[in-house]
mmCIF file of C-alpha atoms in Angstrom:
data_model
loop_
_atom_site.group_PDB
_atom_site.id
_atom_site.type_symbol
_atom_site.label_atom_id
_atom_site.label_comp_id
_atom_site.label_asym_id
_atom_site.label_seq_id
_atom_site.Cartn_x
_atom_site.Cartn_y
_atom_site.Cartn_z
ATOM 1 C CA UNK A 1 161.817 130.065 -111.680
ATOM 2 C CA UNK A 2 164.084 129.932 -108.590
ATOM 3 C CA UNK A 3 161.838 132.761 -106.964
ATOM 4 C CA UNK A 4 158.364 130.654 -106.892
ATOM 5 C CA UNK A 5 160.710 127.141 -106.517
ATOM 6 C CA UNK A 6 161.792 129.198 -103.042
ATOM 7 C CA UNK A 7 158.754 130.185 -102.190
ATOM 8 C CA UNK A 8 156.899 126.615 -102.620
ATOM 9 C CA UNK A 9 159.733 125.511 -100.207
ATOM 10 C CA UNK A 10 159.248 127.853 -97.765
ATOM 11 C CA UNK A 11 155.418 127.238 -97.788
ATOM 12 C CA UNK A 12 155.950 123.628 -97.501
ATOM 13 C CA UNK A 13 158.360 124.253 -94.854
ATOM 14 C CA UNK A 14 155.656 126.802 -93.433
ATOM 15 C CA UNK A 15 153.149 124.029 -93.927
ATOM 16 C CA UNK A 16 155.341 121.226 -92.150
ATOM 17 C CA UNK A 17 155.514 123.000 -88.819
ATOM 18 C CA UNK A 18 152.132 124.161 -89.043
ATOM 19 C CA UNK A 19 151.306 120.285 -89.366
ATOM 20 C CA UNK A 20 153.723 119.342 -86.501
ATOM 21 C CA UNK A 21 152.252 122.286 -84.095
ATOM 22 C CA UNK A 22 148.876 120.682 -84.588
ATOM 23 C CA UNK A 23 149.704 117.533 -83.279
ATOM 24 C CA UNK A 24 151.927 118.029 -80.477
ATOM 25 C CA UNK A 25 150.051 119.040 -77.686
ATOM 26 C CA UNK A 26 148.071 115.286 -78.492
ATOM 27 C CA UNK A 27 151.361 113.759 -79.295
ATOM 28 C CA UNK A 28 153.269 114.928 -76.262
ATOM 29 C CA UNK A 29 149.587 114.020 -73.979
ATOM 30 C CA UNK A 30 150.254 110.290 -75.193
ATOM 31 C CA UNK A 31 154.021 109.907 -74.440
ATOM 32 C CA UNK A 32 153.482 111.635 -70.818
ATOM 33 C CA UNK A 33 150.897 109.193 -70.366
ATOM 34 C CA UNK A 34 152.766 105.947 -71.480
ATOM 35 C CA UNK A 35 155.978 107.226 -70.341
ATOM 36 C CA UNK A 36 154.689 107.762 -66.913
ATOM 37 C CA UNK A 37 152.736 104.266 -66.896
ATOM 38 C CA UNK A 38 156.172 102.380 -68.204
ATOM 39 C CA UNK A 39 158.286 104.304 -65.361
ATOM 40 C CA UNK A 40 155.541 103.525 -62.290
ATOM 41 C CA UNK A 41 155.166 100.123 -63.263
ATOM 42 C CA UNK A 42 159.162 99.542 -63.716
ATOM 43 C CA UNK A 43 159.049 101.070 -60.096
ATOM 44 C CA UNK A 44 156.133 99.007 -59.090
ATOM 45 C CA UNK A 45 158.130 95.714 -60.217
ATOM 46 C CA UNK A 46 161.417 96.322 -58.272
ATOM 47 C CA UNK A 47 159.225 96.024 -55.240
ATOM 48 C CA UNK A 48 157.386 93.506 -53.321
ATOM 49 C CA UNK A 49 153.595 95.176 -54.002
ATOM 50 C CA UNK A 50 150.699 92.841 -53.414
ATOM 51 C CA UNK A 51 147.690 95.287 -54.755
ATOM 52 C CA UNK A 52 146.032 94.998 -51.593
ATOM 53 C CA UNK A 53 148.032 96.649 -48.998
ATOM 54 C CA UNK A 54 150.018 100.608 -49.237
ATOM 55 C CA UNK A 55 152.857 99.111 -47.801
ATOM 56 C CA UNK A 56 155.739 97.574 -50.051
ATOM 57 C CA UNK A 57 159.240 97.103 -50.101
ATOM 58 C CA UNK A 58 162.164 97.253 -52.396
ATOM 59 C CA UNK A 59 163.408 93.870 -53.577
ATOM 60 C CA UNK A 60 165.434 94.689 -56.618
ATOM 61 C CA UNK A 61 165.476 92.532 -59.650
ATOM 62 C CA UNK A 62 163.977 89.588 -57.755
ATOM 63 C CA UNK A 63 160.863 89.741 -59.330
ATOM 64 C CA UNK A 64 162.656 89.350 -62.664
ATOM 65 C CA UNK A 65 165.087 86.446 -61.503
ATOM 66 C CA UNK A 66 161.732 84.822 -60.580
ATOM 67 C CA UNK A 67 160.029 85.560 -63.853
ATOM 68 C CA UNK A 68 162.934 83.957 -65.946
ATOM 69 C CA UNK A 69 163.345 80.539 -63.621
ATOM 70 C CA UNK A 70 159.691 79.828 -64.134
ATOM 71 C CA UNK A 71 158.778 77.469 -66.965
ATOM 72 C CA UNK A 72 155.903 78.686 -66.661
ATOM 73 C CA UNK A 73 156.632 81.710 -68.564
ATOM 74 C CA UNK A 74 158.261 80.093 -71.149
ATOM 75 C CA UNK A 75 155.224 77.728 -71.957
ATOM 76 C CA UNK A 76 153.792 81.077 -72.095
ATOM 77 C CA UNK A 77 155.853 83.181 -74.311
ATOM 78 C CA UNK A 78 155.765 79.501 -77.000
ATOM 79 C CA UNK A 79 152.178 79.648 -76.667
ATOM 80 C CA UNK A 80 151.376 83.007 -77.342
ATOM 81 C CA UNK A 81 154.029 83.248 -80.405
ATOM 82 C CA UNK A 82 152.525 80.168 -81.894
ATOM 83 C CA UNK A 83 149.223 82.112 -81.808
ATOM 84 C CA UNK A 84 150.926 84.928 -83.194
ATOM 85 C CA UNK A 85 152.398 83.284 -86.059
ATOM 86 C CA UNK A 86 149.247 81.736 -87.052
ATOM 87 C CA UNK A 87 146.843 84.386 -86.819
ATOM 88 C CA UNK A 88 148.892 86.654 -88.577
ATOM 89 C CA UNK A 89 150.008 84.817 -91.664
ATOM 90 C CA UNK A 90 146.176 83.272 -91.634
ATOM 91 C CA UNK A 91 144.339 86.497 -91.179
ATOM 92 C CA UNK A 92 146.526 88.235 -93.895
ATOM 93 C CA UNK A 93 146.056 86.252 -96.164
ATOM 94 C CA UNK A 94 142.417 85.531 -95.777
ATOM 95 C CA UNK A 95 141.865 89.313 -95.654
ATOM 96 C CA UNK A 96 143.698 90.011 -98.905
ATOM 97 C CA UNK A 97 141.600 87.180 -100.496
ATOM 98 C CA UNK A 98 138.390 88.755 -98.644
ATOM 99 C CA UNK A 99 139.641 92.185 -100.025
ATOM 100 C CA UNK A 100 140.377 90.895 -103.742
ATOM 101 C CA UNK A 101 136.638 89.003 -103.994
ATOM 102 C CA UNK A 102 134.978 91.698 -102.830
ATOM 103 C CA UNK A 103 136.742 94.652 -104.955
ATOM 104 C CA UNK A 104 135.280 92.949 -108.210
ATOM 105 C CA UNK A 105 133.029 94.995 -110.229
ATOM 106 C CA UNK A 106 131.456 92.232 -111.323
ATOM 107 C CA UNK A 107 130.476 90.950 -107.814
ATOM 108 C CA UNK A 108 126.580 91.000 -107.045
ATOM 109 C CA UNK A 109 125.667 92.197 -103.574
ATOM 110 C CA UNK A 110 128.993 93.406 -103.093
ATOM 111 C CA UNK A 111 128.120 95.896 -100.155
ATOM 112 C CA UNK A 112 126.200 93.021 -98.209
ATOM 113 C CA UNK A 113 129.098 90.939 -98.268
ATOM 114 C CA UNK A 114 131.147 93.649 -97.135
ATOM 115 C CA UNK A 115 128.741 94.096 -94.278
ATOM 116 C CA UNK A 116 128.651 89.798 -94.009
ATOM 117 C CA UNK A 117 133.104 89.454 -93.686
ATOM 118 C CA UNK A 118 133.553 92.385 -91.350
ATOM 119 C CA UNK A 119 130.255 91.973 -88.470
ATOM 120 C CA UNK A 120 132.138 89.470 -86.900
ATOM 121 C CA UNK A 121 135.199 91.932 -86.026
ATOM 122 C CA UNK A 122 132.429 93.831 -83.825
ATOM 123 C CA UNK A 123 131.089 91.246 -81.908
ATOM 124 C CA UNK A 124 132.106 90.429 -77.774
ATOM 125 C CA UNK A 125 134.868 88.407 -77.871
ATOM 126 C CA UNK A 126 133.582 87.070 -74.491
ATOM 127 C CA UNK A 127 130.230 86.124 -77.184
ATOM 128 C CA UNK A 128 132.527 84.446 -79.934
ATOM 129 C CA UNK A 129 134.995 82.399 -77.493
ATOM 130 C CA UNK A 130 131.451 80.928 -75.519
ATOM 131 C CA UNK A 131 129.404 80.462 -79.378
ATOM 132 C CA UNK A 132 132.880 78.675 -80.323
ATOM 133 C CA UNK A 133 132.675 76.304 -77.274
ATOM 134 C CA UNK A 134 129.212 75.296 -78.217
ATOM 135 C CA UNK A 135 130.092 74.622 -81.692
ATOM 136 C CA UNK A 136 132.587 72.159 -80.628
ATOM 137 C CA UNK A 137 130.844 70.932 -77.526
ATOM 138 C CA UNK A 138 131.841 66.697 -78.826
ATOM 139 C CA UNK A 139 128.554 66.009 -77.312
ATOM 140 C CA UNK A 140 125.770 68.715 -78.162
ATOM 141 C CA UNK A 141 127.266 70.956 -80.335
ATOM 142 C CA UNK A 142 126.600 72.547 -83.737
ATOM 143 C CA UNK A 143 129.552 70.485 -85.364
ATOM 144 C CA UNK A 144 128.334 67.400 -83.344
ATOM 145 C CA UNK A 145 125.118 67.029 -85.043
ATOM 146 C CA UNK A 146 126.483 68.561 -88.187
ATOM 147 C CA UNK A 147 128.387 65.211 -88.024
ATOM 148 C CA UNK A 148 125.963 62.872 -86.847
ATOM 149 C CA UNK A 149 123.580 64.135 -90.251
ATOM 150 C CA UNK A 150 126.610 62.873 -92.526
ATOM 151 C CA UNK A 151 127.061 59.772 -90.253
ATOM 152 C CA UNK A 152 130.987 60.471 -90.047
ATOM 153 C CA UNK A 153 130.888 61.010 -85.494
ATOM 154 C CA UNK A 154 131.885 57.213 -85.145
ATOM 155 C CA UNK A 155 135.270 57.094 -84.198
ATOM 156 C CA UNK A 156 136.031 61.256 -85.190
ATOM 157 C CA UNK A 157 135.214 62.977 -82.009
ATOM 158 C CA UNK A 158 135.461 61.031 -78.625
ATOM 159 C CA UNK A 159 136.588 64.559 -76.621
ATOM 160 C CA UNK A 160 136.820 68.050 -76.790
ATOM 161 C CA UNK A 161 139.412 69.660 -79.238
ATOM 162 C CA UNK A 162 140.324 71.886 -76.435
ATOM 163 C CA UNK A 163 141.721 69.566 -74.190
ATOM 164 C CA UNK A 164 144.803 68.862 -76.159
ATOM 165 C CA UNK A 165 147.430 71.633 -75.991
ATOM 166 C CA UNK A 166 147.864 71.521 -80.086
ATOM 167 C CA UNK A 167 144.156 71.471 -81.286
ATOM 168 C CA UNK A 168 143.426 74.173 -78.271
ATOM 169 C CA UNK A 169 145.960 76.353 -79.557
ATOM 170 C CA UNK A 170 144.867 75.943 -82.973
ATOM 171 C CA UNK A 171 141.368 76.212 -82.016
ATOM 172 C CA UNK A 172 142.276 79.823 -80.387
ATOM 173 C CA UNK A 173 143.853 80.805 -83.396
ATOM 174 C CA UNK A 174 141.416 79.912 -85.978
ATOM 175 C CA UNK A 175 138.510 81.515 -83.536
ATOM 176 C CA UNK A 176 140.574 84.721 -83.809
ATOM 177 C CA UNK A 177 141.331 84.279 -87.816
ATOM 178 C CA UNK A 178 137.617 84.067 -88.484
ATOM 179 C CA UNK A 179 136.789 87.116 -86.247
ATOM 180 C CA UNK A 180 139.425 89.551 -87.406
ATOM 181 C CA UNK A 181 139.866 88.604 -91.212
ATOM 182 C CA UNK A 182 137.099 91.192 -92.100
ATOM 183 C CA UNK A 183 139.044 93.796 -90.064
ATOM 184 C CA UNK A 184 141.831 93.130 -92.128
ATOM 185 C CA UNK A 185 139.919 93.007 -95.292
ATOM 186 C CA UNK A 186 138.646 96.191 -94.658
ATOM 187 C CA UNK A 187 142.042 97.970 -94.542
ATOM 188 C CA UNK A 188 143.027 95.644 -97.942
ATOM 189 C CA UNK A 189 139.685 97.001 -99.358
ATOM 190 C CA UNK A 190 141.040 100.650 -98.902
ATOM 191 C CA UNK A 191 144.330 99.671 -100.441
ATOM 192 C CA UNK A 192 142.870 97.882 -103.753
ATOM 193 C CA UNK A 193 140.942 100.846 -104.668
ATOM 194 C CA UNK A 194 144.038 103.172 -104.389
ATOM 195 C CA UNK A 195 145.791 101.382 -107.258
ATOM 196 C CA UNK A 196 144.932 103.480 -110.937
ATOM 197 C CA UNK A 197 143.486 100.855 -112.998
ATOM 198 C CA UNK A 198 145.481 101.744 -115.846
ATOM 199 C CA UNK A 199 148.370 100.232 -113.834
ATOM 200 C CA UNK A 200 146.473 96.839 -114.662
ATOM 201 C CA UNK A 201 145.803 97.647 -118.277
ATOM 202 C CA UNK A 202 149.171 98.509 -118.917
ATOM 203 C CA UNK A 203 150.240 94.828 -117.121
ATOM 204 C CA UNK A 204 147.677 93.282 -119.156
ATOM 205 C CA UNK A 205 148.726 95.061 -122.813
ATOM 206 C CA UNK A 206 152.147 93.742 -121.550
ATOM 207 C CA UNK A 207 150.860 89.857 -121.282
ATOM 208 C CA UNK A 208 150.586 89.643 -117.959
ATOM 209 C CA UNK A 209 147.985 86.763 -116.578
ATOM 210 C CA UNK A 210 145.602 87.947 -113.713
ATOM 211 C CA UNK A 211 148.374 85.986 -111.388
ATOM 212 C CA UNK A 212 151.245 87.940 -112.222
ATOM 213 C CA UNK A 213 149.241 91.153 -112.062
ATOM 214 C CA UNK A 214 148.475 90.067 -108.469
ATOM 215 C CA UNK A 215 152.069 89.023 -107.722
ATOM 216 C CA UNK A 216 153.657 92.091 -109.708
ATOM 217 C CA UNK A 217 150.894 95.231 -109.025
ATOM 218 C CA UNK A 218 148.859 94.291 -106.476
ATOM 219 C CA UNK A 219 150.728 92.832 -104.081
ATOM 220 C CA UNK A 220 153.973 95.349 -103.842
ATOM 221 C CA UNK A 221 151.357 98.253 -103.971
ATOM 222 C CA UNK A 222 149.087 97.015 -100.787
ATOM 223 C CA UNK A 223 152.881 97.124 -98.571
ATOM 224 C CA UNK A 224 151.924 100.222 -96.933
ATOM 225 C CA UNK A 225 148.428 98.336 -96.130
ATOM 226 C CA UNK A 226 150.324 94.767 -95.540
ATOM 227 C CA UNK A 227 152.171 96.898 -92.959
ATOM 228 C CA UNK A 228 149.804 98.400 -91.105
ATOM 229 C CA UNK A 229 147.655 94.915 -91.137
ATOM 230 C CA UNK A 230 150.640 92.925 -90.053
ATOM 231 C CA UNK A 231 151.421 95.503 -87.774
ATOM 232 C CA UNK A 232 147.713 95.424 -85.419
ATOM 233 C CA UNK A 233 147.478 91.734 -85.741
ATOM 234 C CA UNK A 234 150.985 90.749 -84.452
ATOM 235 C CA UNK A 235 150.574 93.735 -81.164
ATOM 236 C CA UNK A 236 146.823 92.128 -80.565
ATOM 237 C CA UNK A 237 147.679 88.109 -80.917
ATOM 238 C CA UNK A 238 151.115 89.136 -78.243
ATOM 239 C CA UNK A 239 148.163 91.159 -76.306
ATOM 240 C CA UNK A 240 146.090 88.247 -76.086
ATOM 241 C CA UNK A 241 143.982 87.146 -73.175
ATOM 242 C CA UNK A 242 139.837 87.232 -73.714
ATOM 243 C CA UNK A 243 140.023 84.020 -76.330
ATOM 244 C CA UNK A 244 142.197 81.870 -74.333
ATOM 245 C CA UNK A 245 140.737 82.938 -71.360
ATOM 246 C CA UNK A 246 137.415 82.113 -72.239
ATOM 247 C CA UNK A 247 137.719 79.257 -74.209
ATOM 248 C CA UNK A 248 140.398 77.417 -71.948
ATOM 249 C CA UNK A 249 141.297 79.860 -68.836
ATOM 250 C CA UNK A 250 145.136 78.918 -70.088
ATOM 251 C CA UNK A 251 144.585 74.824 -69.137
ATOM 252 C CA UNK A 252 144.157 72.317 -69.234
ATOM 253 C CA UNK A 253 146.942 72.932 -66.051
ATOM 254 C CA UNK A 254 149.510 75.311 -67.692
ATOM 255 C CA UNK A 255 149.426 73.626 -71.639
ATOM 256 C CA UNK A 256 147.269 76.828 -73.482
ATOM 257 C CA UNK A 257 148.843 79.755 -70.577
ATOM 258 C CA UNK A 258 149.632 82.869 -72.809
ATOM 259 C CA UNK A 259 151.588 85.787 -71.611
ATOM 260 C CA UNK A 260 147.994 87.582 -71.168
ATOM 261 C CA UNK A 261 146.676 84.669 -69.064
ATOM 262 C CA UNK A 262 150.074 84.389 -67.101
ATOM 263 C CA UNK A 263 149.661 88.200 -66.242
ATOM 264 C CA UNK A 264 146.173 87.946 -64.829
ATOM 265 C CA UNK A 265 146.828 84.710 -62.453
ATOM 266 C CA UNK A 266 149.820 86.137 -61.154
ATOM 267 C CA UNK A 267 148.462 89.782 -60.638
ATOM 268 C CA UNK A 268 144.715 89.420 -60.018
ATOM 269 C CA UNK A 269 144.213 85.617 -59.102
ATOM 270 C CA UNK A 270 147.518 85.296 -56.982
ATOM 271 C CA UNK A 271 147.323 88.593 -55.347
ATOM 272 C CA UNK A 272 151.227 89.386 -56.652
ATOM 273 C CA UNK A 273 150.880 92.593 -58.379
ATOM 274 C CA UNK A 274 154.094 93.632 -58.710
ATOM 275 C CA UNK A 275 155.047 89.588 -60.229
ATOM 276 C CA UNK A 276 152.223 90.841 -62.610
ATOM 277 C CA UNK A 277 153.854 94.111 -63.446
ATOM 278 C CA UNK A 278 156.878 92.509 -63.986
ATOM 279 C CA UNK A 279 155.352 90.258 -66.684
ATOM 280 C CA UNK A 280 153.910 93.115 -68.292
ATOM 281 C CA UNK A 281 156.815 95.044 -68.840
ATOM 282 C CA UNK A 282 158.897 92.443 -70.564
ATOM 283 C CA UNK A 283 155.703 92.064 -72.864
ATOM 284 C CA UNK A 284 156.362 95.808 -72.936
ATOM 285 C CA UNK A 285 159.265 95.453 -74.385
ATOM 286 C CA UNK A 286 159.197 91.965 -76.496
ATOM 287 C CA UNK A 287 156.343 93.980 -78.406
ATOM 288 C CA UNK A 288 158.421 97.196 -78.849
ATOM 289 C CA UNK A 289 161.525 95.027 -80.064
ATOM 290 C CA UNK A 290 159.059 92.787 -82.483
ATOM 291 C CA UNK A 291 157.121 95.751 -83.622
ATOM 292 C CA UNK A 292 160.017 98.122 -85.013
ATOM 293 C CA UNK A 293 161.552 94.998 -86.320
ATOM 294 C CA UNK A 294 158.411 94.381 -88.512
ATOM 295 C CA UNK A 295 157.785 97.846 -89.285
ATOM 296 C CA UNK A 296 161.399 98.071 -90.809
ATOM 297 C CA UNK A 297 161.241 94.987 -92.631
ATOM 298 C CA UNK A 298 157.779 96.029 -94.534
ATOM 299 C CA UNK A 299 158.505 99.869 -94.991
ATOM 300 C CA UNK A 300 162.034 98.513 -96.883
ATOM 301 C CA UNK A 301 159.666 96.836 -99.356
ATOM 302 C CA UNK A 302 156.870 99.532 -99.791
ATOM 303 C CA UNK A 303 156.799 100.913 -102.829
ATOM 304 C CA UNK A 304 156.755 104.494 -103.889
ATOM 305 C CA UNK A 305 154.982 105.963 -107.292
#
């Protein structure tokens, strides 16, 4: 017994490295590549670089200093982790619900509405933030005369929702929710149909109500998937630039400016590149911090059969 108890441990061992040699030359490709990018653009931002001309000069931390006395930045950094919060809570949860409906075995035309939840997730962004902006057009748009047919426009729209900072930021958010929650319900979809349905039998032979079952099987079996959802919608909402871009350009004046909008008027519209690169790498590192944070906090709760 402890002869073939040895030898499965050696072939797992054996198996391990064989595992690891695989994937280090592409593992050690992608850490030369972002190491180098982080340590250039570090370099690039302790100097005075405009993008336009070879010549540049050291100038320290001033870029920095700058960066942190601008209230700019910290209209920003509110604005894009309000977006943050509410796309990924929102999305989650919508995708979970999108996953649950959908996993039913009961459902009718459950591949089409598959197909139906996740399109949207591959369509231009550039295409959803412009189809939005018609929608909501107070004037000519699709919720305009949606409106007018109910007789409910009189005193309910006067201007467009993306004028105040609150609705605009909302309106972002909710654009984003109802591209990505099919992404997400994909990923929930894979997760549901890796739980044994004797699991649920055994819950239900036990007395527990299709609410518990979701509270007490489904939900603490889907961590690893919660994870990895929570995980790609908090990096791309902190990432954000296309939406707001589109739909706003970060105004009206400064009110809807994200930390992806802030980076491309100071680094492409203003001409300061390394102001730009400076930006980018304390996103760099507020996503780091935030992401093995998260990842922590979910893989403590995953759970393990």
């Amino acid at each position: 017994m402890r002869i073939v108890q040895a030898r499965l441990t050696q072939r797992s061992v054996r198996n391990r490295w064989a595992a690891l040699l695989l994937i280090l030359p592409a593992v050690a490709l992608f850490t030369f590549v972002i190491a180098s990018s982080a340590v250039m653009g570090f370099g690039y931002s302790l100097t005075n670089w405009s993008g336009m001309m070879s010549e540049m000069r050291f100038i320290g931390f001033a870029n920095y200093e700058r960066l942190f006395g601008d209230p700019v930045f910290y209209t920003a950094v509110a604005n894009t982790l309000f977006i943050t919060l509410i796309v990924t809570v929102l999305q989650n949860t919508c995708g979970i619900l999108l996953a649950v409906l959908v996993n039913r075995k009961g459902l009718r035309g459950r591949n089409f509405f598959r197909a139906l939840f996740f399109i949207p997730s591959l369509l231009s962004i550039i295409v959803i933030g412009y189809t939005w902006i018609y929608i909501l057009n107070p004037q000519m748009g699709t919720l305009h005369y949606i409106l007018t047919l109910f007789g409910v426009t009189k005193g309910f729209i006067h201007y467009s929702v993306l004028i105040n900072r609150f609705a605009a930021l909302l309106t972002i958010a909710m654009t984003m929710i109802w591209q990505y929650s099919g992404y997400s319900m994909v990923i929930y979809l894979a997760g549901l149909q890796g739980i044994s349905p004797d699991l649920y039998e055994s819950a239900s032979i036990d007395g527990a109500s299709p609410a518990r079952q979701f509270l007490h099987v489904t939900l603490p079996l889907l961590m690893p998937s919660i994870t990895i959802n929570v995980f790609l919608t908090m990096i791309g909402c902190l990432k954000c630039f296309e939406q707001v871009y589109v739909m706003t350009g970060g105004g009206p004046g400064n009110a809807t400016e994200t930390i992806g909008t802030y980076i491309y008027n100071a680094a492409f519209s203003g001409g300061q590149m390394a102001f730009g690169t400076a930006i980018s790498t304390v996103l760099f590192l507020g996503i780091l911090v935030l992401a093995i944070i998260q990842v922590k906090f979910f893989r403590s709760r995953e759970v393990d059969l």
